[in-house]
């Protein structure tokens, strides 16, 4: 059985797909009616969710450390904790600090969300950072993820955060900037402009908290933003010699 802490947009998505193969218990800050949950998903207390063999915390990165500290004493000795944070170095460090040595740790970043994965997981990517987990358990997880259609990328927390600072955090920075600029559909447009609006569409359903957290907790995000802004300033300068 799998326990999911947090039943927001991503927690709901994870529960929907995982419940196809495993019973799932969920808890969250807001109570969701049982009848609104997919088959195989059941509401439970925080204590019961934390006592499952596999525990998946699904909450904002800024809340992760405090929730983990509360959950850790409730976990069984042979539990596996797999986070889904969009940064990896700090969450992995926090899990290593908070969880007993007998508890397995797997850092994951599903690189999809409720919008992009609404119709299926085929071809979507998930990054895995193997922290503390035996070969047999890890191999079964990788095989399961691949059977669902996911492309598994095995990486280190540092390499993940370096690349995601550009591929995710910078993309969201550009999308938020387009929103602040007031970008909208135009009758006279180009394919390039439509692609810009696509970036805006990708980020507009994500919360401001997610945007702030992916920049605040990724140690490489600020450098990526600053390099991008310098490049923009150089292009602007070249237009006005």
Tab-separated table of N, CA, C and O in Angstrom, residues 95-147:
chain	number	residue	atom	x	y	z
A	95	UNK	N	15.881	14.679	3.746
A	95	UNK	CA	15.463	13.299	4.000
A	95	UNK	C	16.559	12.525	4.704
A	95	UNK	O	16.291	11.742	5.634
A	96	UNK	N	17.805	12.713	4.307
A	96	UNK	CA	18.918	12.011	4.941
A	96	UNK	C	19.069	12.431	6.400
A	96	UNK	O	19.421	11.628	7.270
A	97	UNK	N	18.789	13.709	6.678
A	97	UNK	CA	18.896	14.205	8.053
A	97	UNK	C	17.745	13.697	8.931
A	97	UNK	O	17.951	13.381	10.109
A	98	UNK	N	16.536	13.627	8.375
A	98	UNK	CA	15.349	13.359	9.193
A	98	UNK	C	15.007	11.886	9.340
A	98	UNK	O	14.418	11.482	10.356
A	99	UNK	N	15.359	11.068	8.345
A	99	UNK	CA	14.869	9.692	8.323
A	99	UNK	C	15.894	8.716	8.898
A	99	UNK	O	17.089	8.840	8.630
A	100	UNK	N	15.448	7.724	9.658
A	100	UNK	CA	16.357	6.710	10.204
A	100	UNK	C	17.086	5.961	9.091
A	100	UNK	O	16.607	5.881	7.955
A	101	UNK	N	18.232	5.392	9.439
A	101	UNK	CA	19.050	4.677	8.453
A	101	UNK	C	18.316	3.503	7.826
A	101	UNK	O	18.622	3.109	6.704
A	102	UNK	N	17.352	2.932	8.520
A	102	UNK	CA	16.633	1.774	7.977
A	102	UNK	C	15.607	2.160	6.921
A	102	UNK	O	15.121	1.294	6.191
A	103	UNK	N	15.262	3.435	6.843
A	103	UNK	CA	14.268	3.903	5.873
A	103	UNK	C	14.955	4.190	4.542
A	103	UNK	O	15.951	4.914	4.489
A	104	UNK	N	14.433	3.613	3.475
A	104	UNK	CA	14.998	3.834	2.136
A	104	UNK	C	14.573	5.202	1.614
A	104	UNK	O	13.491	5.697	1.919
A	105	UNK	N	15.452	5.799	0.806
A	105	UNK	CA	15.206	7.136	0.263
A	105	UNK	C	15.421	7.121	-1.244
A	105	UNK	O	16.460	6.647	-1.732
A	106	UNK	N	14.448	7.652	-1.972
A	106	UNK	CA	14.569	7.800	-3.414
A	106	UNK	C	14.086	9.195	-3.800
A	106	UNK	O	12.931	9.544	-3.554
A	107	UNK	N	14.978	9.984	-4.384
A	107	UNK	CA	14.582	11.293	-4.881
A	107	UNK	C	14.004	11.147	-6.277
A	107	UNK	O	14.597	10.491	-7.131
A	108	UNK	N	12.836	11.727	-6.506
A	108	UNK	CA	12.234	11.661	-7.833
A	108	UNK	C	11.746	13.049	-8.241
A	108	UNK	O	11.409	13.876	-7.396
A	109	UNK	N	11.719	13.273	-9.532
A	109	UNK	CA	11.084	14.480	-10.083
A	109	UNK	C	10.281	14.077	-11.308
A	109	UNK	O	10.841	13.913	-12.394
A	110	UNK	N	8.983	13.864	-11.147
A	110	UNK	CA	8.135	13.616	-12.324
A	110	UNK	C	8.063	14.893	-13.165
A	110	UNK	O	7.559	15.915	-12.686
A	111	UNK	N	8.556	14.845	-14.381
A	111	UNK	CA	8.629	16.058	-15.207
A	111	UNK	C	7.381	16.205	-16.064
A	111	UNK	O	7.430	16.322	-17.296
A	112	UNK	N	6.261	16.160	-15.355
A	112	UNK	CA	4.949	16.331	-15.960
A	112	UNK	C	4.013	16.755	-14.844
A	112	UNK	O	4.375	16.724	-13.660
A	113	UNK	N	2.820	17.171	-15.206
A	113	UNK	CA	1.863	17.614	-14.210
A	113	UNK	C	0.450	17.269	-14.626
A	113	UNK	O	0.229	16.576	-15.624
A	114	UNK	N	-0.525	17.767	-13.881
A	114	UNK	CA	-1.927	17.445	-14.170
A	114	UNK	C	-2.369	17.833	-15.576
A	114	UNK	O	-3.243	17.174	-16.148
A	115	UNK	N	-1.791	18.885	-16.137
A	115	UNK	CA	-2.184	19.300	-17.487
A	115	UNK	C	-1.510	18.437	-18.554
A	115	UNK	O	-2.167	17.875	-19.427
A	116	UNK	N	-0.188	18.289	-18.466
A	116	UNK	CA	0.545	17.566	-19.505
A	116	UNK	C	0.277	16.067	-19.471
A	116	UNK	O	0.392	15.385	-20.493
A	117	UNK	N	-0.078	15.529	-18.296
A	117	UNK	CA	-0.295	14.079	-18.178
A	117	UNK	C	-1.770	13.735	-18.029
A	117	UNK	O	-2.109	12.641	-17.572
A	118	UNK	N	-2.648	14.634	-18.432
A	118	UNK	CA	-4.081	14.399	-18.242
A	118	UNK	C	-4.584	13.191	-19.032
A	118	UNK	O	-5.525	12.518	-18.622
A	119	UNK	N	-3.944	12.914	-20.173
A	119	UNK	CA	-4.427	11.813	-21.011
A	119	UNK	C	-3.521	10.592	-20.989
A	119	UNK	O	-3.761	9.621	-21.700
A	120	UNK	N	-2.462	10.607	-20.184
A	120	UNK	CA	-1.594	9.442	-20.097
A	120	UNK	C	-0.156	9.794	-19.807
A	120	UNK	O	0.254	10.960	-19.906
A	121	UNK	N	0.641	8.783	-19.466
A	121	UNK	CA	2.039	8.980	-19.093
A	121	UNK	C	3.017	8.591	-20.198
A	121	UNK	O	4.224	8.811	-20.055
A	122	UNK	N	2.524	8.018	-21.282
A	122	UNK	CA	3.407	7.530	-22.334
A	122	UNK	C	4.309	8.648	-22.852
A	122	UNK	O	3.835	9.706	-23.275
A	123	UNK	N	5.633	8.401	-22.790
A	123	UNK	CA	6.595	9.364	-23.294
A	123	UNK	C	6.991	10.449	-22.316
A	123	UNK	O	7.912	11.227	-22.598
A	124	UNK	N	6.317	10.538	-21.167
A	124	UNK	CA	6.696	11.513	-20.148
A	124	UNK	C	7.986	11.068	-19.457
A	124	UNK	O	8.347	9.894	-19.487
A	125	UNK	N	8.666	12.028	-18.822
A	125	UNK	CA	9.947	11.744	-18.182
A	125	UNK	C	9.835	11.823	-16.661
A	125	UNK	O	9.044	12.602	-16.127
A	126	UNK	N	10.649	11.006	-15.994
A	126	UNK	CA	10.798	11.112	-14.545
A	126	UNK	C	12.279	10.963	-14.210
A	126	UNK	O	12.949	10.052	-14.700
A	127	UNK	N	12.793	11.892	-13.408
A	127	UNK	CA	14.193	11.827	-12.967
A	127	UNK	C	14.257	11.085	-11.636
A	127	UNK	O	13.432	11.319	-10.749
A	128	UNK	N	15.230	10.198	-11.504
A	128	UNK	CA	15.436	9.452	-10.269
A	128	UNK	C	16.827	9.731	-9.721
A	128	UNK	O	17.818	9.676	-10.460
A	129	UNK	N	16.887	10.040	-8.432
A	129	UNK	CA	18.163	10.193	-7.735
A	129	UNK	C	18.224	9.111	-6.661
A	129	UNK	O	17.512	9.184	-5.646
A	130	UNK	N	19.030	8.111	-6.918
A	130	UNK	CA	19.139	6.978	-5.987
A	130	UNK	C	19.963	7.414	-4.783
A	130	UNK	O	21.150	7.711	-4.893
A	131	UNK	N	19.335	7.430	-3.613
A	131	UNK	CA	19.993	7.930	-2.408
A	131	UNK	C	20.352	6.793	-1.460
A	131	UNK	O	21.520	6.564	-1.149
A	132	UNK	N	19.314	6.051	-1.006
A	132	UNK	CA	19.533	4.953	-0.055
A	132	UNK	C	18.449	3.913	-0.285
A	132	UNK	O	17.363	3.977	0.302
A	133	UNK	N	18.748	2.952	-1.156
A	133	UNK	CA	17.760	1.938	-1.515
A	133	UNK	C	18.495	0.734	-2.099
A	133	UNK	O	19.448	0.896	-2.866
A	134	UNK	N	18.072	-0.470	-1.747
A	134	UNK	CA	18.786	-1.662	-2.209
A	134	UNK	C	18.499	-1.940	-3.684
A	134	UNK	O	17.509	-1.448	-4.254
A	135	UNK	N	19.368	-2.737	-4.285
A	135	UNK	CA	19.293	-2.991	-5.728
A	135	UNK	C	17.960	-3.593	-6.146
A	135	UNK	O	17.388	-3.203	-7.170
A	136	UNK	N	17.466	-4.556	-5.380
A	136	UNK	CA	16.241	-5.244	-5.755
A	136	UNK	C	15.043	-4.291	-5.771
A	136	UNK	O	14.262	-4.261	-6.731
A	137	UNK	N	14.908	-3.531	-4.713
A	137	UNK	CA	13.775	-2.591	-4.611
A	137	UNK	C	13.864	-1.519	-5.696
A	137	UNK	O	12.872	-1.169	-6.334
A	138	UNK	N	15.061	-1.013	-5.885
A	138	UNK	CA	15.262	0.026	-6.896
A	138	UNK	C	14.954	-0.507	-8.294
A	138	UNK	O	14.275	0.145	-9.096
A	139	UNK	N	15.428	-1.712	-8.590
A	139	UNK	CA	15.184	-2.310	-9.902
A	139	UNK	C	13.694	-2.503	-10.173
A	139	UNK	O	13.224	-2.276	-11.294
A	140	UNK	N	12.946	-2.911	-9.150
A	140	UNK	CA	11.499	-3.100	-9.316
A	140	UNK	C	10.805	-1.773	-9.608
A	140	UNK	O	9.874	-1.704	-10.419
A	141	UNK	N	11.251	-0.713	-8.937
A	141	UNK	CA	10.641	0.604	-9.150
A	141	UNK	C	10.919	1.101	-10.560
A	141	UNK	O	10.013	1.593	-11.256
A	142	UNK	N	12.147	0.975	-11.007
A	142	UNK	CA	12.498	1.413	-12.356
A	142	UNK	C	11.693	0.638	-13.398
A	142	UNK	O	11.153	1.219	-14.350
A	143	UNK	N	11.602	-0.676	-13.206
A	143	UNK	CA	10.833	-1.504	-14.151
A	143	UNK	C	9.362	-1.102	-14.164
A	143	UNK	O	8.738	-1.021	-15.236
A	144	UNK	N	8.796	-0.832	-12.987
A	144	UNK	CA	7.390	-0.422	-12.907
A	144	UNK	C	7.164	0.900	-13.634
A	144	UNK	O	6.204	1.055	-14.404
A	145	UNK	N	8.035	1.858	-13.399
A	145	UNK	CA	7.882	3.169	-14.046
A	145	UNK	C	7.965	3.047	-15.560
A	145	UNK	O	7.193	3.690	-16.296
A	146	UNK	N	8.869	2.210	-16.030
A	146	UNK	CA	9.002	2.031	-17.479
A	146	UNK	C	7.779	1.328	-18.070
A	146	UNK	O	7.368	1.644	-19.189
A	147	UNK	N	7.182	0.417	-17.318
A	147	UNK	CA	5.972	-0.245	-17.807
A	147	UNK	C	4.816	0.729	-17.973
A	147	UNK	O	3.930	0.514	-18.808
